[in-house]
PDB file of C-alpha atoms in Angstrom:
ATOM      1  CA  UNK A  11     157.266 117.113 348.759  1.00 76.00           C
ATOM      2  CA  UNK A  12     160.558 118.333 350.398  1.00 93.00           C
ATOM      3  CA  UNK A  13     160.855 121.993 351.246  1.00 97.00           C
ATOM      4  CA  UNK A  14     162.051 123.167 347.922  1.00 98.00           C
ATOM      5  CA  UNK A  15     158.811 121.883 346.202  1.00 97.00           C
ATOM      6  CA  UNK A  16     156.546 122.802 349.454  1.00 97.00           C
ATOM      7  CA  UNK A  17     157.992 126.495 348.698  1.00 98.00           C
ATOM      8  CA  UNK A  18     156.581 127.067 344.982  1.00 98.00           C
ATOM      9  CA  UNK A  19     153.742 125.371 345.758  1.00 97.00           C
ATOM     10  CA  UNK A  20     152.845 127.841 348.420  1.00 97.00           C
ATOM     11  CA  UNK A  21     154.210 130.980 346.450  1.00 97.00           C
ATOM     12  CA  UNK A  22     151.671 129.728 343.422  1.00 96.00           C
ATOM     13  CA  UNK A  23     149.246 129.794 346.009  1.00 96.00           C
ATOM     14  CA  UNK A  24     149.462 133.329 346.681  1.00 96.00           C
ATOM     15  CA  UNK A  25     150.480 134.388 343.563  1.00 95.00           C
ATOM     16  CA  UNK A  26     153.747 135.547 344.647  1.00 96.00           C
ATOM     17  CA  UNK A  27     157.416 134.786 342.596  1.00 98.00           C
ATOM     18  CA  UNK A  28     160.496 133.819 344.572  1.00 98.00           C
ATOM     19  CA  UNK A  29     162.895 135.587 345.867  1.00 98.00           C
ATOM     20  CA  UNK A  30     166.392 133.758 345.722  1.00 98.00           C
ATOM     21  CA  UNK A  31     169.959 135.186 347.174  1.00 98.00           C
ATOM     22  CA  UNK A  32     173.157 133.503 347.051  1.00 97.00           C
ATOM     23  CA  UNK A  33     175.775 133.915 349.483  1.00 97.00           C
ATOM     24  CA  UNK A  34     179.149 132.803 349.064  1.00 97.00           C
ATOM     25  CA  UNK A  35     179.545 130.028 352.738  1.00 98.00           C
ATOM     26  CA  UNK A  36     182.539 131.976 355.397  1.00 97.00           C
ATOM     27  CA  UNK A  37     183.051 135.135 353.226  1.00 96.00           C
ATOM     28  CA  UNK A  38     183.604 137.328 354.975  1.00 96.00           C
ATOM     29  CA  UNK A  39     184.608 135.255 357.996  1.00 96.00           C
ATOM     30  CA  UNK A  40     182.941 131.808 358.659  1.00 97.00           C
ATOM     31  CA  UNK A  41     181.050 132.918 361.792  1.00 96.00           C
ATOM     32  CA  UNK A  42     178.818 135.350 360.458  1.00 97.00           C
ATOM     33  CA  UNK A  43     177.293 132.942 357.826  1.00 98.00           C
ATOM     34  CA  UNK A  44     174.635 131.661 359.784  1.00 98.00           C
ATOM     35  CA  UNK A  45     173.239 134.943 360.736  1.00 98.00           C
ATOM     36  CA  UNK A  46     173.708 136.253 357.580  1.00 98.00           C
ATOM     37  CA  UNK A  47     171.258 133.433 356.372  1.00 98.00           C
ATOM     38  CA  UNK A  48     169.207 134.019 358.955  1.00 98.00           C
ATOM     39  CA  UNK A  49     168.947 137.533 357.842  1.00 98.00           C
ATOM     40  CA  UNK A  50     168.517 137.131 354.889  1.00 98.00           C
ATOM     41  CA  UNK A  51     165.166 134.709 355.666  1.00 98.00           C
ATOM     42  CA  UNK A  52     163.962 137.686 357.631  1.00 98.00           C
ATOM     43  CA  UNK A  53     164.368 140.237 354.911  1.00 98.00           C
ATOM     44  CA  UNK A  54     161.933 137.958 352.668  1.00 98.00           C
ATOM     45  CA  UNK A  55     164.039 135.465 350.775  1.00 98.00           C
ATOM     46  CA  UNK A  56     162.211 131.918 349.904  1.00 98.00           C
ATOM     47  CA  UNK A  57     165.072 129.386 349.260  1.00 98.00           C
ATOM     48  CA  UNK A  58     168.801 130.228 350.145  1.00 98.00           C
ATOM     49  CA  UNK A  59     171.870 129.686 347.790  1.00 98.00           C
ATOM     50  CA  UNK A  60     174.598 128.837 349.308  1.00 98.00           C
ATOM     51  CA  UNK A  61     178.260 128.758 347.924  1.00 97.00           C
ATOM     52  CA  UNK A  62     180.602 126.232 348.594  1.00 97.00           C
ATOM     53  CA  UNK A  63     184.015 128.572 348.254  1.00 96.00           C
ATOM     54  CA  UNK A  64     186.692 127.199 345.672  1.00 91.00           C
ATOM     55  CA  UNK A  65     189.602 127.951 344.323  1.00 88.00           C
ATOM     56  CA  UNK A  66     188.997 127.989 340.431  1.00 83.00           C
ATOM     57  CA  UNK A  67     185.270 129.220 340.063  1.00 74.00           C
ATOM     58  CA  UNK A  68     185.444 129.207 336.252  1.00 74.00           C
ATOM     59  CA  UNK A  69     181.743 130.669 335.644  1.00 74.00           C
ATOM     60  CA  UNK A  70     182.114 133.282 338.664  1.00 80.00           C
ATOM     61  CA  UNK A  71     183.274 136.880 337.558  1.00 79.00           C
ATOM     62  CA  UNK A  72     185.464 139.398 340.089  1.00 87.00           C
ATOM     63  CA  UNK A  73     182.801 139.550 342.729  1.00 89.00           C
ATOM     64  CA  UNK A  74     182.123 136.170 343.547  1.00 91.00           C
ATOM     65  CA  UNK A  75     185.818 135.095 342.814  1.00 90.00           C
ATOM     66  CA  UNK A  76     186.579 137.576 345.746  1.00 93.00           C
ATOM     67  CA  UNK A  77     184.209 135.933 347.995  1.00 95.00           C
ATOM     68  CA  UNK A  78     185.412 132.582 347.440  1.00 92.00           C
ATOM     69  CA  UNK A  79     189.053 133.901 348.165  1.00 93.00           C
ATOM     70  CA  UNK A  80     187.647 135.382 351.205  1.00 95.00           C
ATOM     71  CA  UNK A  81     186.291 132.461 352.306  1.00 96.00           C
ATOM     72  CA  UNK A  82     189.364 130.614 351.294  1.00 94.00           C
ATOM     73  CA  UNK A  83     191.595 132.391 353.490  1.00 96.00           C
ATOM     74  CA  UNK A  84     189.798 130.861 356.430  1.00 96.00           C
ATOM     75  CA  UNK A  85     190.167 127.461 354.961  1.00 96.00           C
ATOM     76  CA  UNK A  86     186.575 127.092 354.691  1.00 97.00           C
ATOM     77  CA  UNK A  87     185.739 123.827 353.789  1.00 96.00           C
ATOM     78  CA  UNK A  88     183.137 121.545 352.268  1.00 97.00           C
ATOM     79  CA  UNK A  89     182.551 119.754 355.840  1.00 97.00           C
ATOM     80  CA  UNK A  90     182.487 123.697 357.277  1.00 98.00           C
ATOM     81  CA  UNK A  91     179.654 124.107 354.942  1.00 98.00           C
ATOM     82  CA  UNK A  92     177.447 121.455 355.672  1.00 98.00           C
ATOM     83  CA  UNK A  93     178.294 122.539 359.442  1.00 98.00           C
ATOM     84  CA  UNK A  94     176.565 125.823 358.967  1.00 98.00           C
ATOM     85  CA  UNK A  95     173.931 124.171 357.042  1.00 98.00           C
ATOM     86  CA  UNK A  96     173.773 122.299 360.436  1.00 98.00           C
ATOM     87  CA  UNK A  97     173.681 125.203 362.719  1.00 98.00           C
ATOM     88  CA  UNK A  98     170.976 127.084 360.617  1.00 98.00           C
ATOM     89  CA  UNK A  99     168.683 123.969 360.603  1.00 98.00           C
ATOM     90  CA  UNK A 100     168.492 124.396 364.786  1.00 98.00           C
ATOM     91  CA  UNK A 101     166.894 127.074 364.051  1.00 98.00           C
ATOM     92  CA  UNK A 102     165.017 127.069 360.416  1.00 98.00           C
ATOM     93  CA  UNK A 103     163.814 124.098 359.566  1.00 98.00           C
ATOM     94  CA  UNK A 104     161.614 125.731 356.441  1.00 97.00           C
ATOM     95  CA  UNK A 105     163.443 127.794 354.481  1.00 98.00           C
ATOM     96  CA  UNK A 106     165.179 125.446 351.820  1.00 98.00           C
ATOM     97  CA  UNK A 107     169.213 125.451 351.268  1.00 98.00           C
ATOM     98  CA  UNK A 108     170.616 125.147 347.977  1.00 98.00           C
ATOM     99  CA  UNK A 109     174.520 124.173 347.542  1.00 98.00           C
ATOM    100  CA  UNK A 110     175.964 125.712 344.696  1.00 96.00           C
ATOM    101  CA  UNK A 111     179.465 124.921 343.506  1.00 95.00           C
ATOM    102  CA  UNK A 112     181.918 123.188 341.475  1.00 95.00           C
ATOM    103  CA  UNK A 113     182.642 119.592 341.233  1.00 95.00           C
ATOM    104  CA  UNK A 114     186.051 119.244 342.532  1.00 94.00           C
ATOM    105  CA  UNK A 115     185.176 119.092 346.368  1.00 95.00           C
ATOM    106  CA  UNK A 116     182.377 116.399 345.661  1.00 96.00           C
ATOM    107  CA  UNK A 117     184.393 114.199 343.625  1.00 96.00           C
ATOM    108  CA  UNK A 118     187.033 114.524 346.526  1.00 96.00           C
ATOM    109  CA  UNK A 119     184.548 113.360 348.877  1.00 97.00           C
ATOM    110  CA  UNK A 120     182.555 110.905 346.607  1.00 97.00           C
ATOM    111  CA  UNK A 121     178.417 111.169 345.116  1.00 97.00           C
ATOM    112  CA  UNK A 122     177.295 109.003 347.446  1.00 97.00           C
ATOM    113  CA  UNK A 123     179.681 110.089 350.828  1.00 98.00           C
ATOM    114  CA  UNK A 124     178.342 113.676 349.629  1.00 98.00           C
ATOM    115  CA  UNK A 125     174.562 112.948 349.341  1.00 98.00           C
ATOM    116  CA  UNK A 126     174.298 111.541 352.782  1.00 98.00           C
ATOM    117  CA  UNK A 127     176.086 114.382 354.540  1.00 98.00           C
ATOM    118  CA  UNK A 128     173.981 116.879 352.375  1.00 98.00           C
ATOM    119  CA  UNK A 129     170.702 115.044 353.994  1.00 98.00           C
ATOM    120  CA  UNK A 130     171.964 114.859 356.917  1.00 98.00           C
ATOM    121  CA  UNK A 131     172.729 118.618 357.654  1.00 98.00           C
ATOM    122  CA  UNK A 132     169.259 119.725 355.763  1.00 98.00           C
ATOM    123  CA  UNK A 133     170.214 120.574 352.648  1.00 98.00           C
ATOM    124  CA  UNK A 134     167.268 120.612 349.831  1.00 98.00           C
ATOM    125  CA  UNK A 135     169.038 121.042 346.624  1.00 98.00           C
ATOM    126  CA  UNK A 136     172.990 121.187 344.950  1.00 98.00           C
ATOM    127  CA  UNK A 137     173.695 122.865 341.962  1.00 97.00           C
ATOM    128  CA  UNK A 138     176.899 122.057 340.387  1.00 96.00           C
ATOM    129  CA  UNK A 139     178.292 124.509 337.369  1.00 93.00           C
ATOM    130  CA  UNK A 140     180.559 122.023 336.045  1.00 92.00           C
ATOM    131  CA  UNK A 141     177.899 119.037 336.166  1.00 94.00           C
ATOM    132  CA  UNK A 142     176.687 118.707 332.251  1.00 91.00           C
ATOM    133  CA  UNK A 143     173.546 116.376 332.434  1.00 93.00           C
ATOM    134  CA  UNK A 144     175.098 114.002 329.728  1.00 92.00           C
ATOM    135  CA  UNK A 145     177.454 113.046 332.700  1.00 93.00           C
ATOM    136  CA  UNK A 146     175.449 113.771 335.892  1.00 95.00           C
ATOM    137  CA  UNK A 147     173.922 110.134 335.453  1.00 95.00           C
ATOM    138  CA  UNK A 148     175.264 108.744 338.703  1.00 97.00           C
ATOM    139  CA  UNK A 149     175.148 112.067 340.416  1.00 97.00           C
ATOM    140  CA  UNK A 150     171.762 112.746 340.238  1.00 97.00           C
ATOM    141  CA  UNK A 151     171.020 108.879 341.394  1.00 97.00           C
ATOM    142  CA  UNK A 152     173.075 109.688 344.322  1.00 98.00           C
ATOM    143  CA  UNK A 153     171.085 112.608 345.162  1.00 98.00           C
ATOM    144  CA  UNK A 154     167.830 111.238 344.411  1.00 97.00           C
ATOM    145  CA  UNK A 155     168.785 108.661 346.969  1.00 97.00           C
ATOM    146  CA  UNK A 156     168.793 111.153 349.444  1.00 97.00           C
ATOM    147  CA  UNK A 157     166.092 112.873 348.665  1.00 97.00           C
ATOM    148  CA  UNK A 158     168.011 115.395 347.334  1.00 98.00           C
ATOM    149  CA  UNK A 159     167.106 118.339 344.213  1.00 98.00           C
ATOM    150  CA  UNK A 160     169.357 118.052 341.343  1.00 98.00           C
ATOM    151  CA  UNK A 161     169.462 121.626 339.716  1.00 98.00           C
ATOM    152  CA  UNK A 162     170.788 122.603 336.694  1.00 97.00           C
ATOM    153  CA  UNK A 163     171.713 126.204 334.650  1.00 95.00           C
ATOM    154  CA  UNK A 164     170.299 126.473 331.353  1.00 95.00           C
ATOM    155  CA  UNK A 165     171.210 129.514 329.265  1.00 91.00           C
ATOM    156  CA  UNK A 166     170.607 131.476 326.477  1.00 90.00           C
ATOM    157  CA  UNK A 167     173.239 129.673 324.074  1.00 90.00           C
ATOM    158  CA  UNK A 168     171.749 125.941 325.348  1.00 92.00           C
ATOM    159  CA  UNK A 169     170.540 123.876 322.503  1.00 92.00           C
ATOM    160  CA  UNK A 170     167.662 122.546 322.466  1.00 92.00           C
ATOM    161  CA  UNK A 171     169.241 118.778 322.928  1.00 93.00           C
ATOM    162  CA  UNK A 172     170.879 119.624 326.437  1.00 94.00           C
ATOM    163  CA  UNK A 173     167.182 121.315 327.381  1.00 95.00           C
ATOM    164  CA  UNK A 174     165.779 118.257 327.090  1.00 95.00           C
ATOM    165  CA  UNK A 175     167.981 116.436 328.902  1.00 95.00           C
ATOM    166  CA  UNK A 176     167.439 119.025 331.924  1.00 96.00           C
ATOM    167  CA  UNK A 177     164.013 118.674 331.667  1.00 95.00           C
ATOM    168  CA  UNK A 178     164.222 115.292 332.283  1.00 94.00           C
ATOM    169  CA  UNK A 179     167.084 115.386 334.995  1.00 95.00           C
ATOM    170  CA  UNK A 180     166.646 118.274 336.863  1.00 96.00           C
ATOM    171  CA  UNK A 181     164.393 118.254 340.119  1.00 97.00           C
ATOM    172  CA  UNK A 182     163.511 121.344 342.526  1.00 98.00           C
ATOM    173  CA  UNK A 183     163.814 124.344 339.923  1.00 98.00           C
ATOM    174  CA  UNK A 184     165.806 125.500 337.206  1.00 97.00           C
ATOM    175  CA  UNK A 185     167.970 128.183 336.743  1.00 97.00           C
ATOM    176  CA  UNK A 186     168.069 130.101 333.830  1.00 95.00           C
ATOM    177  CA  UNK A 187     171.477 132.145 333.235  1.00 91.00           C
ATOM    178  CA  UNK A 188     170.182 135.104 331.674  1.00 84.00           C
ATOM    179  CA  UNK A 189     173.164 136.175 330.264  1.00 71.00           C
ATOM    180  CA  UNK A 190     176.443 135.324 328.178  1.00 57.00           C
ATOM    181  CA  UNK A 191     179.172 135.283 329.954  1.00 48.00           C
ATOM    182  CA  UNK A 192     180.321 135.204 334.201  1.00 44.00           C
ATOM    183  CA  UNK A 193     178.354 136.093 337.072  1.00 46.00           C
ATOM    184  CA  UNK A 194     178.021 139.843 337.893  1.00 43.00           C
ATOM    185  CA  UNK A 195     177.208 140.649 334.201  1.00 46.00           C
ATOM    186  CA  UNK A 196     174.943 143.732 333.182  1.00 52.00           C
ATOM    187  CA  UNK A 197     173.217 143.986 330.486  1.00 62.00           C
ATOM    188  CA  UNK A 198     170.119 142.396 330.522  1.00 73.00           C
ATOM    189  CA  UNK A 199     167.778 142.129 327.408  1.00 79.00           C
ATOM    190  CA  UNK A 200     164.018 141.306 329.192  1.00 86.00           C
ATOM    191  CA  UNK A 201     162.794 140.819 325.719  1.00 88.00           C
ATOM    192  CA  UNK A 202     165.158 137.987 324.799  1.00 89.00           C
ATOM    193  CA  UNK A 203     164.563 136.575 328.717  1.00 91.00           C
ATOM    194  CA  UNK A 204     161.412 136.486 328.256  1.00 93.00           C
ATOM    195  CA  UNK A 205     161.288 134.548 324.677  1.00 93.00           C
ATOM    196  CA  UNK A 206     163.559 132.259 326.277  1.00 93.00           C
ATOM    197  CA  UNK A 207     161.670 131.352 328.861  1.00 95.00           C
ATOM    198  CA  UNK A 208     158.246 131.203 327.024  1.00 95.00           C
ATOM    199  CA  UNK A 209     160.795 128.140 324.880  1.00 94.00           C
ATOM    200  CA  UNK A 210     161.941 126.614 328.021  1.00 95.00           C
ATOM    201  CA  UNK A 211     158.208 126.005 329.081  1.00 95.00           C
ATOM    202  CA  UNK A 212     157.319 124.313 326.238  1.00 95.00           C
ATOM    203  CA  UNK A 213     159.490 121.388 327.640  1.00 95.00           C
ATOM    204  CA  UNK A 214     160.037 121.957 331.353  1.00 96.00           C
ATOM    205  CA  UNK A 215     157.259 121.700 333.809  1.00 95.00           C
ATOM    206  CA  UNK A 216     159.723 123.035 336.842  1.00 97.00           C
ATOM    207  CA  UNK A 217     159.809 126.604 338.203  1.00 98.00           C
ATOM    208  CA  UNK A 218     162.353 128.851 336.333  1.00 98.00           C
ATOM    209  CA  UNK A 219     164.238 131.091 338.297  1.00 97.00           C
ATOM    210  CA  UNK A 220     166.016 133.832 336.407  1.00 96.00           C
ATOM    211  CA  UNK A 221     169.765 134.785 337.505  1.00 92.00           C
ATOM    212  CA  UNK A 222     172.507 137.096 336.340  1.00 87.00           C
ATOM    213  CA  UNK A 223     172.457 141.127 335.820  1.00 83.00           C
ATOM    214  CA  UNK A 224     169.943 141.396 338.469  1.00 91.00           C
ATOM    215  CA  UNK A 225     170.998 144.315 340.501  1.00 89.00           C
ATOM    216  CA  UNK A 226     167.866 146.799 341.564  1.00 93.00           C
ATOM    217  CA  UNK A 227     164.753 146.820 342.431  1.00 94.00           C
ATOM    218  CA  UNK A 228     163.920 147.643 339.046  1.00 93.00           C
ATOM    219  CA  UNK A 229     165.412 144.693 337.246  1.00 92.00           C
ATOM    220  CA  UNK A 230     164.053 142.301 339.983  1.00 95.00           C
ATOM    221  CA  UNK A 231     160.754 143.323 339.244  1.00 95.00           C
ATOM    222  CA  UNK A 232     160.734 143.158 335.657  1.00 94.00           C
ATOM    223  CA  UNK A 233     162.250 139.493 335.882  1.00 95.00           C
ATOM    224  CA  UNK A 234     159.535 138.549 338.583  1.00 96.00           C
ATOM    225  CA  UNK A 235     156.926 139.238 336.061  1.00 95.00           C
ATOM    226  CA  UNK A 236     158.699 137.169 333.864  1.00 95.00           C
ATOM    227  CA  UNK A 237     159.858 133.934 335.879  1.00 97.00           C
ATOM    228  CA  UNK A 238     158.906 131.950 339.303  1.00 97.00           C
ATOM    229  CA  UNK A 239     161.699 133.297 341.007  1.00 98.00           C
ATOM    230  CA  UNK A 240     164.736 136.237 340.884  1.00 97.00           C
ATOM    231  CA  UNK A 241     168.229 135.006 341.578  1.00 97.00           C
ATOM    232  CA  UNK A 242     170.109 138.018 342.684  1.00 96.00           C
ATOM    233  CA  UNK A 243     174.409 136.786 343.792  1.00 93.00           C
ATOM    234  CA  UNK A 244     176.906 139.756 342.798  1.00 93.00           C
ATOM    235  CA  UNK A 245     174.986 142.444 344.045  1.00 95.00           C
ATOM    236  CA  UNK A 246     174.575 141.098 347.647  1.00 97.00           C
ATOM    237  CA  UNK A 247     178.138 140.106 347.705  1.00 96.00           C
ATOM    238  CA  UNK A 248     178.745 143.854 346.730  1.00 96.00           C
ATOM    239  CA  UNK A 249     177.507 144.791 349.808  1.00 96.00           C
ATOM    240  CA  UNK A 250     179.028 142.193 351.855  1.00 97.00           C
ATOM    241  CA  UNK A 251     182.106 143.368 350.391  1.00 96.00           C
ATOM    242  CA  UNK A 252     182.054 147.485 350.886  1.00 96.00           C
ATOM    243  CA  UNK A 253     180.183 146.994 355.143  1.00 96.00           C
ATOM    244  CA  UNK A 254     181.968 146.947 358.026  1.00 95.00           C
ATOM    245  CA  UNK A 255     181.260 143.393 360.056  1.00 92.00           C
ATOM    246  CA  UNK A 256     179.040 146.125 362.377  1.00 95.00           C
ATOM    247  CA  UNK A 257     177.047 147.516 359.108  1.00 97.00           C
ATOM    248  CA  UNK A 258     177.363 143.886 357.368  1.00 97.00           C
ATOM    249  CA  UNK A 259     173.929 142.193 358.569  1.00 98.00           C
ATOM    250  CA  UNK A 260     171.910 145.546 358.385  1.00 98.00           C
ATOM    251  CA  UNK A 261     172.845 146.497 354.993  1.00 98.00           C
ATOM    252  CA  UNK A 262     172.498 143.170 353.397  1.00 98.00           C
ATOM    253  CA  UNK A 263     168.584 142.991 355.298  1.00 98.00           C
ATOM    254  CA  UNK A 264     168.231 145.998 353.722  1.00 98.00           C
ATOM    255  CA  UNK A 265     168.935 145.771 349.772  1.00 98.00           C
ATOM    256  CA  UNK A 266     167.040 142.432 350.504  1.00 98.00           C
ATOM    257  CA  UNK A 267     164.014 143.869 351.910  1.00 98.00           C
ATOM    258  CA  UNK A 268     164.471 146.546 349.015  1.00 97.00           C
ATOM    259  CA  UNK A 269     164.587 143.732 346.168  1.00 97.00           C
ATOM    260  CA  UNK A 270     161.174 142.229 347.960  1.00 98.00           C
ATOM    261  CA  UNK A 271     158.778 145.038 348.266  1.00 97.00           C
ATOM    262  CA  UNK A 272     159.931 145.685 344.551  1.00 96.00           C
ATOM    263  CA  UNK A 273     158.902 142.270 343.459  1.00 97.00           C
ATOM    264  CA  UNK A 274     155.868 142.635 346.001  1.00 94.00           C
ATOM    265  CA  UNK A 275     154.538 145.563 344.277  1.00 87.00           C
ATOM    266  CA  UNK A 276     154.939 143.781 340.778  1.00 58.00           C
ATOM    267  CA  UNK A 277     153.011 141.174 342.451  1.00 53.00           C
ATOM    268  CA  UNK A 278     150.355 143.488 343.387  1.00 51.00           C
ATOM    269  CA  UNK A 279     149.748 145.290 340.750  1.00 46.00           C
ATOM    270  CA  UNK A 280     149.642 141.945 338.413  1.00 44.00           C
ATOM    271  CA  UNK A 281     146.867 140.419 340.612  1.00 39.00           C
ATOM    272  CA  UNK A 282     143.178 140.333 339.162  1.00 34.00           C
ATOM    273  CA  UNK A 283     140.726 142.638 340.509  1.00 29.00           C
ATOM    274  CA  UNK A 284     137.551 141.199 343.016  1.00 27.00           C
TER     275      UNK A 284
END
């Protein structure tokens, strides 16, 4: 099992959901990443999502656009990623690392040139928007290679051909887009999330995580009594965006730490009686 896999397994052990926060890589400046990721494992997140910055991020709304443009304005780069990726592994050498992204930079670079510098820097899992699964043939080859998760998005306006095709494809989790439309969306309807889901599992075997509107301690904790994990993106990249570089770290440990004892306490109060 890599660490992806190794991380469920233990959660389902202690019948606990993942937590799961993306970051957008060098936003707000490329040498606070690392820490921030460190912080963030600290503050009691399971599996880090990490996002390679890009120019034209199509399924991203305002928030994440701005920290890719950010990011951008320190010409971070794909190689810059998987050097932070680098740096955090001298350190953590648990916590898995997700690359999430769109497929211009790893066509630039090549599947295969991609996969092996992806294993070689520790990363677990990539997740690429623009990747349909009735095209991701080689891709996923690549990565499977390497060792590597393929993940995929599946969303509420998915038919039920392209679900099966994930389910077959898709390795390390999936993640469910709970909503129509770009990231940092409100809105969320737990009722239709949840029927969703309960017609996801009747073909995928994988841990769902649910992301998308999640922005409270409220929400997370509804959704973690739902899924196997709560993806929460725009709302740390909020707070990124409004702290100082002094407040940055503390502030982002905190609405982390917030989002955990809320999911805690859903655990805790769902847990059979001895």
């Amino acid at each position: 099992m890599n660490r992806i896999a190794k991380t469920f397994a233990a959660l389902k052990k202690q019948n606990r959901k993942a937590l799961i926060p993306f970051i957008t890589a060098g936003d707000p400046n490329p040498g606070i990443t690392v820490q921030l990721m460190h912080r963030l494992v600290q503050s009691g997140a399971d599996i880090l999502e990490l996002g390679v910055p890009f120019s034209d991020p199509m399924a991203d709304g305002p928030t994440i656009q701005r920290s890719s443009e950010r990011a951008l304005k320190h010409h971070v780069s794909l190689n810059d990623v998987f050097g932070m990726v680098a740096e955090f592994r001298k350190i953590d050498t648990n916590t898995p690392v997700v690359l999430m992204g769109y497929a211009n930079p790893v066509e630039a670079m090549g599947y295969a040139a991609f996969a092996i510098k992806a294993k070689e820097c520790g990363v677990d899992g990539v997740l690429i928007v623009d990747y349909p699964p009735e095209e991701s043939g080689e891709w996923v080859q690549c990565l499977d290679q390497q060792e590597i998760d393929a993940i995929f998005l599946l969303s509420p306006t998915t038919p039920q051909q392209r679900i099966e095709q994930v389910a077959k494809m898709a390795k390390g989790y999936i993640y469910y887009v709970s909503l129509k439309g770009v990231t940092g969306a409100s809105h969320l309807d737990l009722q239709e999330v949840s029927a969703m889901l309960a017609q996801l599992r009747n073909y995928i075997s994988l841990p769902i995580g649910v992301g998308f509107g999640i922005r409270d301690g409220a929400t997370a904790k509804a959704v973690a009594g739902l899924a196997d994990a709560v993806v929460v993106g725009s709302r740390i990249i909020e707070e990124i965006e409004k702290s100082s570089d002094a407040e940055l770290l503390d502030n982002v440990g905190n609405l982390l730490n917030s989002l955990r004892k809320a999911i805690d306490d859903n655990e805790n109060n769902t847990q059979p009686t001895v």
